[in-house]
């Protein structure tokens, strides 16, 4: 049988397959700039390479956008994979947010750049 | 039980850099980012479009856009992300998701093509996200004062307008500080 995945379609079909066609995370609502960190330092065995790569990359806090850029995957795909990790309690996440005091802190931070 | 996200995770804050094609968005973000500019793709959905009256079918428009972004680490607890998306005027109907949770937006403008900034300014005027206008000074552009630009774009006098050079780190820094001060001002009202 000839492959139905042609060269052109490859990069589009692959992320889709990676998430078994899902477009929404099972758990969590991830912003492009939600921060993510791994709770487990283990290299997880029973998972696909992309999820394992995410776990490696978020040993330190990192944003969804950075994960997607470094893994060269669409942000939507990374969000679905992160949702699975969140459901397994392997990561925690925090959406972008700010308070007035943060704004002052950012101004001071920028001034001393 | 479990770790509270706020204890292990810094707070991310995001600022959108908006503006028409070729106005200098990517240049601005890369001038101040501590990491080399990154790019990802995000699928945006227009959730607010509502119901098609005739068919009774919900009409959602979905588009995948590229996103340029950079990062400035303020402290262990605070990270600032700047992001822009190319060719924005075509996609402004999809921006609601992007600006959700953003501190504010910088609308970059070019005095040689001020009219092209209208859709972008219209977008933010119709929403609550605070914004400012930064005029990127290309060498062959006419010199306008911020007041000229404010009038030409018919801006509310409260909206900060500032001349800048998107290639210059100090200039971009000044723009961001102005935006943040504007946001603080707005919060106090
Ligand atoms: N002279 C001058 N050139 C600039 C300035 N800012 C940007 N440029 C140049 O203008 C061109 C467009 O800048 P970009 O930063 O790519 O613009 P952009 O808004 O990201 O463009 P799109 O993503 O395609 O919409 C590039 O060739 C830049 O080098 C500036 O302040 N002065
Ligand atoms: Mg660009």
Coordinates of C-alpha atoms and ligand atoms in Angstrom, one line a residue:
Chain A
X1 CA 0.0 0.0 0.0
X2 CA 1.4 3.4 -0.9
X3 CA 1.7 5.8 1.9
X4 CA -1.1 8.4 2.1
X5 CA 1.3 10.7 3.9
X6 CA 3.0 12.6 1.2
X7 CA 6.1 14.7 1.7
X8 CA 4.1 17.9 1.8
X9 CA 1.7 16.7 4.4
X10 CA 4.3 15.1 6.6
X11 CA 4.9 17.9 9.0
X12 CA 1.2 18.6 9.4
X13 CA 0.1 15.0 9.9
X14 CA 2.8 14.2 12.4
X15 CA 1.8 16.5 15.2
X16 CA -1.8 15.4 14.6
X17 CA -0.9 11.8 15.1
X18 CA 1.2 12.7 18.1
X19 CA -1.9 13.8 19.9
X20 CA -4.1 11.0 18.4
X21 CA -6.0 13.8 16.6
X22 CA -6.9 15.7 19.7
X23 CA -6.8 19.4 19.5
X24 CA -7.7 20.2 23.2
X25 CA -5.8 19.3 26.3
X26 CA -7.6 16.8 28.6
X27 CA -6.7 18.9 31.5
X28 CA -5.7 22.5 32.0
X29 CA -6.1 25.6 29.9
X30 CA -2.7 26.5 28.6
X31 CA -1.9 30.0 27.4
X32 CA 1.0 30.4 25.0
X33 CA 2.9 32.0 27.9
X34 CA 1.8 29.8 30.7
X35 CA 4.8 28.6 32.7
X36 CA 5.4 24.9 33.2
X37 CA 7.7 23.0 35.4
X38 CA 8.2 19.2 36.0
X39 CA 7.3 17.8 39.3
X40 CA 9.2 14.6 38.6
X41 CA 12.8 14.5 37.7
X42 CA 12.5 11.0 36.3
X43 CA 12.7 10.2 32.7
X44 CA 9.3 8.8 32.0
X45 CA 9.4 5.4 30.3
X46 CA 5.9 4.8 29.1
X47 CA 5.5 7.8 27.0
X48 CA 6.2 9.1 23.5
X49 CA 9.5 10.8 22.7
X50 CA 7.9 14.3 22.5
X51 CA 6.4 14.0 26.0
X52 CA 9.7 12.8 27.3
X53 CA 11.4 15.7 25.6
X54 CA 8.9 18.1 27.2
X55 CA 9.7 16.6 30.6
X56 CA 13.4 17.1 30.1
X57 CA 12.9 20.6 29.0
X58 CA 10.7 21.6 31.9
X59 CA 13.0 20.5 34.7
X60 CA 13.3 24.2 35.1
X61 CA 10.4 26.6 34.6
X62 CA 9.7 27.3 30.9
X63 CA 6.9 28.7 28.9
X64 CA 4.6 26.8 26.5
X65 CA 5.9 29.0 23.7
X66 CA 9.5 28.1 24.4
X67 CA 8.7 24.4 24.5
X68 CA 6.9 24.6 21.2
X69 CA 9.7 26.7 19.6
X70 CA 12.5 24.4 20.7
X71 CA 10.6 21.2 19.8
X72 CA 9.5 22.8 16.5
X73 CA 5.9 21.8 17.2
X74 CA 2.8 23.8 16.9
X75 CA 1.8 25.3 20.2
X76 CA -1.5 23.5 20.1
X77 CA 0.2 20.1 19.9
X78 CA 2.4 21.0 22.9
X79 CA -0.6 22.1 24.9
X80 CA -2.3 18.7 24.3
X81 CA 0.8 16.8 25.4
X82 CA 1.1 19.1 28.4
X83 CA -2.5 18.4 29.3
X84 CA -1.7 14.6 29.4
X85 CA 1.3 15.3 31.7
X86 CA -0.8 17.5 33.9
X87 CA -3.4 14.8 34.2
X88 CA -0.7 12.4 35.3
X89 CA 0.5 15.0 37.8
X90 CA 3.9 15.2 36.3
X91 CA 3.9 18.9 35.8
X92 CA 2.4 22.1 37.3
X93 CA 1.4 25.1 35.3
X94 CA 0.7 28.8 35.9
X95 CA -1.1 31.1 33.5
X96 CA 0.2 34.7 32.8
X97 CA -1.0 37.1 35.3
X98 CA 0.1 40.2 37.1
X99 CA -0.5 42.5 40.1
X100 CA 0.2 46.2 40.5
X101 CA 3.3 45.4 42.5
X102 CA 4.6 43.2 39.7
X103 CA 4.2 46.1 37.3
X104 CA 6.4 48.3 39.5
X105 CA 8.9 45.4 39.8
X106 CA 9.1 45.2 36.0
X107 CA 9.7 48.9 35.6
X108 CA 12.6 48.7 38.1
X109 CA 13.9 45.6 36.4
X110 CA 13.8 47.3 33.0
X111 CA 15.5 50.4 34.4
X112 CA 18.4 48.4 35.6
X113 CA 18.8 46.4 32.4
Chain B
X1 CA -0.7 18.2 49.3
X2 CA 1.3 18.8 46.2
X3 CA 3.3 21.9 45.4
X4 CA 1.5 25.1 44.8
X5 CA 2.3 26.4 41.3
X6 CA 3.1 29.8 42.7
X7 CA 5.8 28.4 44.9
X8 CA 7.7 26.7 42.1
X9 CA 6.8 28.7 39.1
X10 CA 7.6 32.3 38.2
X11 CA 4.8 34.5 37.1
X12 CA 4.8 35.2 33.4
X13 CA 3.7 38.6 32.1
X14 CA 3.1 39.2 28.5
X15 CA 3.1 42.3 26.2
X16 CA 1.9 42.2 22.7
X17 CA 3.8 44.1 20.0
X18 CA 1.3 44.9 17.3
X19 CA 1.4 46.8 14.0
X20 CA 1.1 46.4 10.3
X21 CA 3.4 44.5 7.9
X22 CA 7.1 45.4 8.1
X23 CA 6.7 48.1 10.7
X24 CA 9.5 46.7 12.9
X25 CA 7.8 44.3 15.4
X26 CA 10.3 41.5 15.1
X27 CA 13.1 44.1 15.3
X28 CA 11.7 45.6 18.4
X29 CA 11.3 42.2 20.2
X30 CA 14.8 41.0 19.3
X31 CA 16.4 44.3 20.4
X32 CA 15.4 43.8 24.0
X33 CA 15.1 40.0 24.3
X34 CA 17.7 38.2 26.4
X35 CA 17.2 35.1 24.3
X36 CA 17.6 35.0 20.6
X37 CA 14.2 35.5 19.0
X38 CA 12.0 32.4 19.0
X39 CA 9.1 31.5 16.8
X40 CA 6.2 29.2 17.1
X41 CA 2.9 28.6 15.5
X42 CA -0.4 29.2 17.3
X43 CA -3.9 28.3 16.0
X44 CA -6.3 31.1 16.7
X45 CA -10.0 30.7 16.8
X46 CA -12.5 33.5 16.5
X47 CA -14.9 32.5 19.2
X48 CA -16.7 35.8 19.3
X49 CA -18.2 35.7 15.9
X50 CA -21.5 34.2 17.0
X51 CA -24.2 32.6 15.0
X52 CA -24.9 32.8 11.3
X53 CA -28.5 34.0 11.2
X54 CA -29.5 32.1 8.1
X55 CA -28.0 28.8 8.7
X56 CA -28.1 28.9 12.5
X57 CA -24.6 27.4 12.4
X58 CA -21.9 28.8 14.5
X59 CA -19.2 30.3 12.3
X60 CA -15.8 30.0 13.7
X61 CA -12.8 31.2 11.8
X62 CA -9.5 29.5 12.6
X63 CA -6.1 30.5 11.3
X64 CA -2.6 29.4 12.2
X65 CA -0.3 32.3 12.7
X66 CA 3.4 32.5 13.4
X67 CA 4.4 34.1 16.6
X68 CA 7.8 35.8 17.3
X69 CA 8.7 36.1 20.9
X70 CA 11.4 37.1 23.3
X71 CA 12.0 37.0 27.0
X72 CA 13.2 39.3 29.7
X73 CA 13.8 37.8 33.1
X74 CA 13.0 40.4 35.7
X75 CA 13.6 38.3 38.8
X76 CA 13.4 34.7 40.0
X77 CA 9.6 35.2 40.3
X78 CA 8.9 37.4 37.3
X79 CA 9.4 36.8 33.6
X80 CA 8.3 39.2 30.9
X81 CA 7.5 37.9 27.4
X82 CA 7.1 40.1 24.4
X83 CA 5.4 38.7 21.3
X84 CA 4.3 39.8 17.9
X85 CA 2.8 38.1 14.9
X86 CA 3.5 39.0 11.3
X87 CA 1.1 40.5 8.8
X88 CA -1.2 41.3 11.7
X89 CA -3.8 43.4 10.0
X90 CA -5.2 40.3 8.3
X91 CA -5.7 38.5 11.5
X92 CA -6.9 41.1 14.0
X93 CA -10.2 39.4 14.3
X94 CA -8.4 36.6 16.0
X95 CA -6.4 38.5 18.5
X96 CA -8.8 38.2 21.5
X97 CA -7.2 35.0 22.7
X98 CA -3.7 36.5 22.3
X99 CA -4.4 39.7 24.4
X100 CA -6.2 37.8 27.1
X101 CA -4.1 38.2 30.2
X102 CA -1.7 40.6 28.5
X103 CA -0.4 43.6 30.5
X104 CA -0.9 45.7 27.4
X105 CA 0.2 46.3 23.9
X106 CA 2.6 48.4 21.9
X107 CA 1.2 49.5 18.6
X108 CA 4.2 50.2 16.3
X109 CA 3.5 52.8 13.7
X110 CA 5.4 54.2 10.7
X111 CA 4.8 57.8 9.8
X112 CA 5.2 56.9 6.1
X113 CA 2.1 54.7 6.4
X114 CA 0.2 55.9 9.3
X115 CA -3.2 54.9 7.8
X116 CA -2.1 51.3 8.0
X117 CA -2.1 51.6 11.8
X118 CA -5.9 52.3 11.9
X119 CA -7.1 48.6 12.1
X120 CA -4.7 47.9 14.9
X121 CA -5.6 51.1 16.9
X122 CA -9.3 50.3 16.3
X123 CA -8.8 46.9 17.7
X124 CA -7.4 48.1 21.0
X125 CA -9.7 51.0 21.3
X126 CA -12.6 48.6 21.3
X127 CA -11.1 46.6 24.1
X128 CA -9.9 47.0 27.6
X129 CA -6.3 46.0 27.0
X130 CA -4.2 49.2 27.6
X131 CA -2.0 50.2 24.7
X132 CA 0.4 52.9 23.5
X133 CA 1.6 53.9 20.1
X134 CA 5.3 53.8 19.4
X135 CA 6.4 55.5 16.2
X136 CA 9.3 53.6 14.7
X137 CA 11.5 56.3 13.1
X138 CA 12.8 55.1 9.8
X139 CA 15.4 57.4 8.4
X140 CA 13.4 58.3 5.3
X141 CA 10.3 59.0 7.2
X142 CA 9.1 62.5 7.7
X143 CA 9.6 63.8 11.2
X144 CA 6.3 64.1 13.1
X145 CA 5.8 65.1 16.7
X146 CA 3.9 62.7 19.0
X147 CA 1.1 65.3 18.9
X148 CA 0.9 65.1 15.1
X149 CA 0.6 61.3 15.4
X150 CA -2.0 61.5 18.1
X151 CA -4.1 63.8 15.9
X152 CA -3.6 61.8 12.7
X153 CA -4.6 58.6 14.5
X154 CA -7.4 60.3 16.3
X155 CA -6.2 58.9 19.6
X156 CA -7.6 59.5 23.0
X157 CA -5.2 62.0 24.7
X158 CA -4.5 59.4 27.4
X159 CA -2.9 57.0 25.0
X160 CA 0.9 57.5 25.2
X161 CA 2.6 58.3 21.9
X162 CA 6.3 58.1 21.7
X163 CA 9.0 58.1 19.0
X164 CA 11.3 55.2 19.0
X165 CA 14.0 53.2 17.2
X166 CA 13.0 49.6 17.2
X167 CA 16.7 48.6 16.6
X168 CA 17.9 50.4 19.7
X169 CA 17.7 48.5 23.0
X170 CA 17.5 51.7 25.2
X171 CA 14.8 53.1 23.0
X172 CA 12.7 49.9 23.3
X173 CA 13.3 49.8 27.0
X174 CA 11.9 53.4 27.3
X175 CA 8.8 52.3 25.3
X176 CA 8.1 49.4 27.6
X177 CA 8.5 51.5 30.7
X178 CA 6.1 54.1 29.3
X179 CA 3.6 51.3 28.6
X180 CA 3.9 49.9 32.1
X181 CA 3.5 53.3 33.6
X182 CA 0.4 53.8 31.5
X183 CA -1.0 50.5 32.8
X184 CA -0.4 51.5 36.4
X185 CA -2.0 54.9 35.7
X186 CA -5.1 53.1 34.2
X187 CA -5.3 50.8 37.2
X188 CA -5.5 53.8 39.6
X189 CA -8.4 55.3 37.8
Ligands
LIG1 N1 15.8 52.3 9.4 C1 15.2 51.5 10.2 N2 14.8 50.2 9.8 C2 14.2 49.4 10.6 C3 13.7 49.8 11.9 N3 13.0 48.8 12.4 C4 13.0 47.8 11.5 N4 13.7 48.2 10.4 C5 13.8 47.3 9.2 O1 12.6 47.2 8.6 C6 12.3 45.9 8.1 C7 11.1 45.3 8.7 O2 11.3 45.1 10.1 P1 10.7 43.8 10.9 O3 11.1 44.0 12.3 O4 11.0 42.6 10.2 O5 9.1 44.2 10.8 P2 7.9 43.3 11.2 O6 6.9 44.3 11.8 O7 8.3 42.2 12.1 O8 7.4 42.7 9.9 P3 6.4 41.5 9.6 O9 6.6 40.5 10.7 O10 6.7 41.0 8.2 O11 5.0 42.1 9.7 C8 13.6 45.1 8.4 O12 14.4 45.1 7.3 C9 14.3 45.9 9.5 O13 15.7 45.8 9.5 C10 14.1 51.1 12.3 O14 13.8 51.6 13.4 N5 14.8 51.9 11.4
LIG2 MG1 8.0 40.2 12.0

